[in-house]
Short mmCIF file of C-alpha atoms and ligand atoms in Angstrom, two decimals:
data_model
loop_
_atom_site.label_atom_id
_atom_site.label_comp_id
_atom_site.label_asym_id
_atom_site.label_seq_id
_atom_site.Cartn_x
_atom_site.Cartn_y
_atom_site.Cartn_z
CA UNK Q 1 96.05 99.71 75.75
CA UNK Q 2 96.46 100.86 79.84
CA UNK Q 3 98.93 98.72 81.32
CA UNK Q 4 97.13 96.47 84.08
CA UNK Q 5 97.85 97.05 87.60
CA UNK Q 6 96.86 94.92 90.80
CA UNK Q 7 95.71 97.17 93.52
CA UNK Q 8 95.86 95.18 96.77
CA UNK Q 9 94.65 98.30 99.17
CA UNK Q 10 91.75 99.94 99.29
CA UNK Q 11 91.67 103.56 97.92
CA UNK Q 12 89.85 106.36 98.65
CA UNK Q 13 87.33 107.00 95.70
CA UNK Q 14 89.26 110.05 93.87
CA UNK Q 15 92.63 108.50 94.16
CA UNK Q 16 90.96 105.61 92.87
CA UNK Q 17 89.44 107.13 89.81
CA UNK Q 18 92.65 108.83 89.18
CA UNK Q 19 94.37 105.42 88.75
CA UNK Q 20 91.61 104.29 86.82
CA UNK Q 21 92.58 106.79 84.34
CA UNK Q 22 95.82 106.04 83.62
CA UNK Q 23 95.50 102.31 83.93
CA UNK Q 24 93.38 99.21 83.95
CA UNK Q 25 92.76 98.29 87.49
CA UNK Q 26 92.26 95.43 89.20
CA UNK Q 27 91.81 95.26 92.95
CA UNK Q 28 92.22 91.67 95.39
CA UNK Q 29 91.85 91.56 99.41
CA UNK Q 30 95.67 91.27 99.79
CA UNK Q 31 99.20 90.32 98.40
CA UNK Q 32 98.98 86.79 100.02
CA UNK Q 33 100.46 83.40 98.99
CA UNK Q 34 96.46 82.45 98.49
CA UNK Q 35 95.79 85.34 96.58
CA UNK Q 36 98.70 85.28 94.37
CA UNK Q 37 97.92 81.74 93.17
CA UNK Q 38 94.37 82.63 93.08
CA UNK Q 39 94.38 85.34 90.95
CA UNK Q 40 97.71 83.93 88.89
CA UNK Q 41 96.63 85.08 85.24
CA UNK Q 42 96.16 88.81 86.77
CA UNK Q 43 99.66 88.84 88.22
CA UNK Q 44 101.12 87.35 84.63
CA UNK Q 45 99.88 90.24 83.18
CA UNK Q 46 100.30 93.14 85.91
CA UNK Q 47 103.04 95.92 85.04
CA UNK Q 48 102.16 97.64 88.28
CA UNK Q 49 101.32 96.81 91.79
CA UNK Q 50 100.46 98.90 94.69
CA UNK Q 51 99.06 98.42 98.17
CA UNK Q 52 100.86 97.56 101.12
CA UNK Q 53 102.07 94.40 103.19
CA UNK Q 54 102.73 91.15 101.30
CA UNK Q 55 106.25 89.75 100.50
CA UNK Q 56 107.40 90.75 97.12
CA UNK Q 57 110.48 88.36 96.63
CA UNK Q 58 112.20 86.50 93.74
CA UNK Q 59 109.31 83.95 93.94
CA UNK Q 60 106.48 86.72 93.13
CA UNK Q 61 108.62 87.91 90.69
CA UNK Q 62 109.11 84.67 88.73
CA UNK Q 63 104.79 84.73 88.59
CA UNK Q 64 104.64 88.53 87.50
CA UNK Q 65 107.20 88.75 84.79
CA UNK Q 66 105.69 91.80 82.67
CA UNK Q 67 105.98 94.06 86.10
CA UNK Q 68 107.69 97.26 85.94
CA UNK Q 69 106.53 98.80 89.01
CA UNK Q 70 105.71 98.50 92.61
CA UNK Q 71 104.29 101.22 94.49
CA UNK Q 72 104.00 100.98 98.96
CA UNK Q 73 101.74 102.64 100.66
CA UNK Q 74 104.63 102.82 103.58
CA UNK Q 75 108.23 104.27 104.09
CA UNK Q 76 109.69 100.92 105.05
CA UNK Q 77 110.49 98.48 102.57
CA UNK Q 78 111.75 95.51 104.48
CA UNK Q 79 109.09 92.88 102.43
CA UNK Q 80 110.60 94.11 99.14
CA UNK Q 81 113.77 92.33 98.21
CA UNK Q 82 115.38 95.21 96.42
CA UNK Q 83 117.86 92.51 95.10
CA UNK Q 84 115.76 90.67 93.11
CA UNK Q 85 113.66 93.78 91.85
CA UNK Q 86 117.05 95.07 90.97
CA UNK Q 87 117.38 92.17 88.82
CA UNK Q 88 114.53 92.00 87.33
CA UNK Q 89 114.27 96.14 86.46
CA UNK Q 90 111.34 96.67 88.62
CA UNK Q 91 110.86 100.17 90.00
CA UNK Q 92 110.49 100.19 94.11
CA UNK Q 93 108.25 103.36 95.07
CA UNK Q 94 107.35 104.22 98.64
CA UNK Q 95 106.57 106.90 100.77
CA UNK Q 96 108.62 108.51 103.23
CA UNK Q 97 107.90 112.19 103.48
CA UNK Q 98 104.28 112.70 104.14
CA UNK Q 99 104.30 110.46 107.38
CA UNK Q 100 107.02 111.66 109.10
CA UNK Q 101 105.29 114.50 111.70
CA UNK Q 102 102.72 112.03 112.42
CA UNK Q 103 105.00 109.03 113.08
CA UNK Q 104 107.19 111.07 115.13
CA UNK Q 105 103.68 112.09 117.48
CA UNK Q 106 102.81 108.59 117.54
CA UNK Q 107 106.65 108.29 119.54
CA UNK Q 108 106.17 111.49 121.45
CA UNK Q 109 102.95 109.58 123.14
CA UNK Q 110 104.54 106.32 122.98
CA UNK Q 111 107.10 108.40 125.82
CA UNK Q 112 104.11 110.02 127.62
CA UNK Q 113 102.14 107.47 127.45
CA UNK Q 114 104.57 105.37 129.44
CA UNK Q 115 106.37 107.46 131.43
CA UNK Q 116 103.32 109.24 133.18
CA UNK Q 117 101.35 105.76 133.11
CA UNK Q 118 98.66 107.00 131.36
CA UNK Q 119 97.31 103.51 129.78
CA UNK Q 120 97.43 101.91 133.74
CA UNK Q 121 96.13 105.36 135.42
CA UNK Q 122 92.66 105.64 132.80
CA UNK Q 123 92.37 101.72 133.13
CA UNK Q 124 92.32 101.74 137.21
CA UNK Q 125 89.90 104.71 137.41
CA UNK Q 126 87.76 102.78 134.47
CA UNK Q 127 87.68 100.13 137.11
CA UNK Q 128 86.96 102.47 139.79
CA UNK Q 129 89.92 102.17 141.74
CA UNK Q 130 90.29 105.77 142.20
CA UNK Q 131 88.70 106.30 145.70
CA UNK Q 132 90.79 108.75 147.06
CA UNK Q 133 93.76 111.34 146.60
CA UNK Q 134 96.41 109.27 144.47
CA UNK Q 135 99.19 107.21 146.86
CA UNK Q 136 102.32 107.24 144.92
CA UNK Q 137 101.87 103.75 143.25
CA UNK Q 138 100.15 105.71 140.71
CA UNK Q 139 103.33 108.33 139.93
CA UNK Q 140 105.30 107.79 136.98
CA UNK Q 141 108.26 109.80 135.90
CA UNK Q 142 109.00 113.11 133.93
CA UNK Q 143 109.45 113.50 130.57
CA UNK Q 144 110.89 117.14 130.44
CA UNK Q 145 114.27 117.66 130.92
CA UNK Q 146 115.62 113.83 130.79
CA UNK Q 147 117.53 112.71 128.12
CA UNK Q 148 116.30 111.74 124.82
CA UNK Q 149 118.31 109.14 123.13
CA UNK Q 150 117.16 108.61 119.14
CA UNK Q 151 118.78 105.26 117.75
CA UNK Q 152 118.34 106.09 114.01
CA UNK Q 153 118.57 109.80 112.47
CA UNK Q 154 116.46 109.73 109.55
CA UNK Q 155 113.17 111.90 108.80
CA UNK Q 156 111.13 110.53 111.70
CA UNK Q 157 114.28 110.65 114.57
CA UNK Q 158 114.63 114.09 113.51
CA UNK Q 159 110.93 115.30 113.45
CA UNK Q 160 111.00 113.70 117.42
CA UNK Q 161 114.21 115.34 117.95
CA UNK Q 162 112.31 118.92 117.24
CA UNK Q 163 109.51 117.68 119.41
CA UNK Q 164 111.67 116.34 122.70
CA UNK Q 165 114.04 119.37 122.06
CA UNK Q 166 111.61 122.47 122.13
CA UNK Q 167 108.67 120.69 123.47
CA UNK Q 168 110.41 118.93 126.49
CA UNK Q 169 113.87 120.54 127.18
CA UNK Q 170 115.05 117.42 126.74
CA UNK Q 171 119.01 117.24 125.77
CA UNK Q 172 119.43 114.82 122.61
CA UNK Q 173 121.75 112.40 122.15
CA UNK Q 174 121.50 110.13 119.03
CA UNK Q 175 123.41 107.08 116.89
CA UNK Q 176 123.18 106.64 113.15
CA UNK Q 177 125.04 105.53 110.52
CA UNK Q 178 126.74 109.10 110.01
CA UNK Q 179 126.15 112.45 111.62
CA UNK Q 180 123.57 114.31 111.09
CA UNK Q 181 124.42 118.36 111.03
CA UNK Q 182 121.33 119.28 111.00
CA UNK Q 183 120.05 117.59 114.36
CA UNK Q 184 123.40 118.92 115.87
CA UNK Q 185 122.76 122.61 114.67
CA UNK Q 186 119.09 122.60 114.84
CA UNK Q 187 118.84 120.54 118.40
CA UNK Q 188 121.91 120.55 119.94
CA UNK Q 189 121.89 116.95 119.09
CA UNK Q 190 125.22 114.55 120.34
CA UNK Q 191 126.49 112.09 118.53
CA UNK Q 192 127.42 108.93 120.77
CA UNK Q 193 128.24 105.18 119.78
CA UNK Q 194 125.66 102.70 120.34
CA UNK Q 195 126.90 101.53 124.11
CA UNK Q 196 126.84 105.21 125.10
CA UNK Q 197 123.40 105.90 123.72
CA UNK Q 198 122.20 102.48 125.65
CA UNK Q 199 124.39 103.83 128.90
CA UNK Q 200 122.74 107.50 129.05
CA UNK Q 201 119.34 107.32 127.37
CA UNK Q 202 116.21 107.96 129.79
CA UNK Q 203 114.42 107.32 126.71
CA UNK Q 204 115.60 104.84 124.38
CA UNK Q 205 113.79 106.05 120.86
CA UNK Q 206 114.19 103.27 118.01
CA UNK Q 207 113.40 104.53 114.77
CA UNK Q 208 115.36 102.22 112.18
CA UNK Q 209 114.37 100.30 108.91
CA UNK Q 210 114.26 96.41 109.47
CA UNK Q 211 117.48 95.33 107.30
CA UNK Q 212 120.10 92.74 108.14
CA UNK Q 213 122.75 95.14 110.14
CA UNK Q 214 119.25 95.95 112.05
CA UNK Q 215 117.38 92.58 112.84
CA UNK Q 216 117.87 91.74 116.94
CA UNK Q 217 120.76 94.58 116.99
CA UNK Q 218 118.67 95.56 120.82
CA UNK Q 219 118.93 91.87 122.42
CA UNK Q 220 119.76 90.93 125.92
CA UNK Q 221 123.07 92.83 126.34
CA UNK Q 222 122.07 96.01 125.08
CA UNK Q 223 119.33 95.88 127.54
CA UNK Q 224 121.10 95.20 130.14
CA UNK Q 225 123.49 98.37 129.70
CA UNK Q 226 119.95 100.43 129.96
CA UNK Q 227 119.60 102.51 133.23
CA UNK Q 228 116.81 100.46 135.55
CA UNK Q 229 114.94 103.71 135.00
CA UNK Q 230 114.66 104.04 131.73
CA UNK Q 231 112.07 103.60 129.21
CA UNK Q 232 112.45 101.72 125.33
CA UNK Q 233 109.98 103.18 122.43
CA UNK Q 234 109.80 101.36 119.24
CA UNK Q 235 108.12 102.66 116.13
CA UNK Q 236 110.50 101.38 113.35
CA UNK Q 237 110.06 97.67 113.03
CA UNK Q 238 109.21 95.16 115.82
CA UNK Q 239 112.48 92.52 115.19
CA UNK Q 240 114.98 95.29 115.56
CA UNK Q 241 114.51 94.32 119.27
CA UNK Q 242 115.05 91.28 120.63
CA UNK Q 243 111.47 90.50 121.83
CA UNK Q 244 112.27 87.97 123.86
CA UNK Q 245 114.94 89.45 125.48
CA UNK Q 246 112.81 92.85 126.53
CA UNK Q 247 109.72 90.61 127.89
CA UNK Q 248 112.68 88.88 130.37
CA UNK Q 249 114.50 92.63 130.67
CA UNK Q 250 110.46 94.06 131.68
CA UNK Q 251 109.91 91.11 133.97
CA UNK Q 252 113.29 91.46 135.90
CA UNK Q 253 112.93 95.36 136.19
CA UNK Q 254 116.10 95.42 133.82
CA UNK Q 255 113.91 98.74 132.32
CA UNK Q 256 111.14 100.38 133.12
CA UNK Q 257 108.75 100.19 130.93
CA UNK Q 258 108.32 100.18 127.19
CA UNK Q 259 106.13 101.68 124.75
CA UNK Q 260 105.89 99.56 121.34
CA UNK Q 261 103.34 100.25 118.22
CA UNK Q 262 105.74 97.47 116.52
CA UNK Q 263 105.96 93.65 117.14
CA UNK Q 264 108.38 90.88 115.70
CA UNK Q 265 104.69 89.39 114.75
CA UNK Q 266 101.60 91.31 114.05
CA UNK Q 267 98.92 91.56 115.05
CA UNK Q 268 100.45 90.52 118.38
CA UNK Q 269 99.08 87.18 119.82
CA UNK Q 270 96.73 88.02 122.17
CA UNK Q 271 98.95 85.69 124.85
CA UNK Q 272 102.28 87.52 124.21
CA UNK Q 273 103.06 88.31 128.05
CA UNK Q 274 103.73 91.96 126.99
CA UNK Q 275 99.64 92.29 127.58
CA UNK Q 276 100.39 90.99 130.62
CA UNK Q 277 102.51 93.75 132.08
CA UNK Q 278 101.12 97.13 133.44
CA UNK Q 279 104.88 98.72 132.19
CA UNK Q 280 103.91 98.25 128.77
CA UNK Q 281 101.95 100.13 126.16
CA UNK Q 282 101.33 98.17 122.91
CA UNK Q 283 100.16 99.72 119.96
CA UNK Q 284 98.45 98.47 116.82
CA UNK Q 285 101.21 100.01 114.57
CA UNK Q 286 99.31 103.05 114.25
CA UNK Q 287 102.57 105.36 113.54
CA UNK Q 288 100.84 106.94 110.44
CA UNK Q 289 97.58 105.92 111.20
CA UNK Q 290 95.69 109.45 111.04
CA UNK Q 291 93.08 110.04 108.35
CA UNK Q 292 95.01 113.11 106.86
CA UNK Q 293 98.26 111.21 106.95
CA UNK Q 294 96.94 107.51 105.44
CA UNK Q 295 95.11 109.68 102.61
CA UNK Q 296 98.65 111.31 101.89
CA UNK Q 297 100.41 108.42 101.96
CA UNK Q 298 97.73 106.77 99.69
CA UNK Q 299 97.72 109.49 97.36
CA UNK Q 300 101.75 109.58 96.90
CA UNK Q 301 101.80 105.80 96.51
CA UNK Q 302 99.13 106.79 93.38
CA UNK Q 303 101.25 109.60 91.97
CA UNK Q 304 104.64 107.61 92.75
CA UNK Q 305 103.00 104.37 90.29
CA UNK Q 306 101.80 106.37 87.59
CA UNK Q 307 105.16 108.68 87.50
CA UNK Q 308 106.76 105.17 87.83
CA UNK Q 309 104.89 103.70 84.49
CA UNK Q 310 105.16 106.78 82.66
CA UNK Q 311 108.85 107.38 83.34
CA UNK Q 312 109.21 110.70 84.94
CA UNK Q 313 110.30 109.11 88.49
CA UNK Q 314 111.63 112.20 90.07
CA UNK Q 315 111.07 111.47 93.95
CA UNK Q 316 110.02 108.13 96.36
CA UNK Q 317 112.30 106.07 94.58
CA UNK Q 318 114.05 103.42 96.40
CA UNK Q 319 115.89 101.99 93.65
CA UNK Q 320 116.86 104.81 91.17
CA UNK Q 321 119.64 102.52 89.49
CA UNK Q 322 117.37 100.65 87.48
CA UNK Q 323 115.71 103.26 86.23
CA UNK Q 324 119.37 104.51 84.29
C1 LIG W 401 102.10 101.33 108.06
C2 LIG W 401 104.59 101.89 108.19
O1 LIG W 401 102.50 100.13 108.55
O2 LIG W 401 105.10 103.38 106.47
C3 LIG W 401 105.46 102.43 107.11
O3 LIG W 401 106.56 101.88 106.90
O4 LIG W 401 105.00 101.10 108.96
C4 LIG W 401 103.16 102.36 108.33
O5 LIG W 401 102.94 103.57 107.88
C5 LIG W 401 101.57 100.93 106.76
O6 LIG W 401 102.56 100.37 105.94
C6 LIG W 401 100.65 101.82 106.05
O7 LIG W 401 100.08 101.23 104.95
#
């Protein structure tokens, strides 16, 4: 018998059809606390899951006991607790290769986007406000040349390293966990502690996981050692800043502007007063959102569950360990 699987994404029709070979599928809207209790005798039985979004704690496990596997259609993990699949010997697969070039784009306009005013400039000649040559309330300010500074040297900060570095002249500076020889061979790249990064950075780049060491670590004090003219991108995850804090650092000119595609709650309310400000370009967390990238992503997160089930994990495995 095909081990049963609960596919809570939709899949393109081959990718489908190759899961459908290897196991018995069943597909639901989305990993919700409704669904889950809805479709309880599915879950009991599931070995596999895949899809993405949905909190996959201790509690889901204790209602999906057979499960094995889990396979997201994302890099980040941060609604897995790795803990408890730990304990319970379930395989964490995800997918953190085939986004990375467009993710790092998505940040590369994120930085245009704000810095040259692009959102503001289209909407005021939309609303026919351009009646004559521009008066400098329309400039912005460069990219090329200023410094980039990349909190977070994984995959994504490297890929926008490459871009800012040959693309924009830009010098790089960067904080991480260790360093990273390869951004420092490859793009000159300096390593700097956190309060220098905040100090120097014309851009401020944040491309980190949501963990504990993470959550809030940009609040009101790291803000406020930002240069008045400089600009915060965030493609990671939204509560890695302090949202709060940036809507009072935006409305007191601490910065200026910022460029998000992530939000401590999405969607974002319609009220937040981030839609209120003209410094601001918010994005609806479309980092990997291209049709060639979601299909890759979609079709690792298919290969990555059946390797998973069959035991030949050889890549996209966050929690090898269990596998031993
Ligand atoms: C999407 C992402 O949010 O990969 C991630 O971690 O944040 C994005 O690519 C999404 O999870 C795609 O399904």
């Amino acid at each position: 018998m095909k081990p049963s699987v609960v596919l809570y994404k939709a899949l393109p029709d081959d990718l489908r059809a190759r899961l459908d070979a290897h196991f018995t599928v069943t597909e639901i809207s989305a990993l919700t606390p409704e669904t889950l209790s809805q479709h309880a005798d599915l879950f009991r039985e599931a070995e596999g899951i895949l899809g993405s979004g949905g909190k996959v704690d201790g509690a889901f496990l204790e209602k999906a006991p057979k499960l094995r596997a889990a396979s997201t259609v994302s890099v980040g993990f941060d609604n897995f607790d790795v803990d408890a699949l730990n304990n319970c010997g379930v395989v964490l697969m995800h997918t953190p290769t085939v986004l990375t070039d467009t993710v790092a784009d998505t940040m590369m306009a994120l930085v245009l986007a704000t810095a040259r005013r692009v959102v503001e400039s289209a909407d005021r000649v939309r609303a026919g406000e351009w009646q004559g040559s521009i008066s400098d309330d329309w400039f912005g300010i460069d990219v090329h040349h200023k410094k980039m500074g990349i909190l977070g040297m994984g995959r994504i900060g490297l890929a926008l390293a490459q871009r800012a570095h040959f693309g924009f002249n830009m010098p790089i500076l960067y904080n991480a966990r260790k360093h990273h020889e390869e951004a420092e061979q490859r793009f000159d790249a300096q390593y700097c502690d956190l309060d220098t990064l905040l100090k120097e950075s014309d851009f401020l780049c944040i491309s980190l996981p949501l963990t504990n060491q993470t959550h809030h670590l940009i609040g009101r004090e790291e803000l406020a050692k930002m240069k008045r003219s400089a600009v915060l991108i965030n493609a990671g995850r939204g509560p890695v800043v302090d949202e709060e804090a940036l809507i009072a650092a935006l409305k007191d000119r601490t910065i200026y502007a910022a460029g998000l595609d992530v939000f401590e709650k999405e969607p974002l309310p319609v009220d937040s007063p981030l839609l209120t400000m003209p410094q601001v370009v918010a994005l609806p967390h479309i980092g990997s959102a291209t049709h060639e990238t979601r299909y890759g992503m979609a079709k690792d997160a298919v290969e990555n569950l059946i390797a998973a089930l069959t035991g030949k994990v050889e890549k996209n495995c966050v929690n090898p360990q269990v596998l031993k």
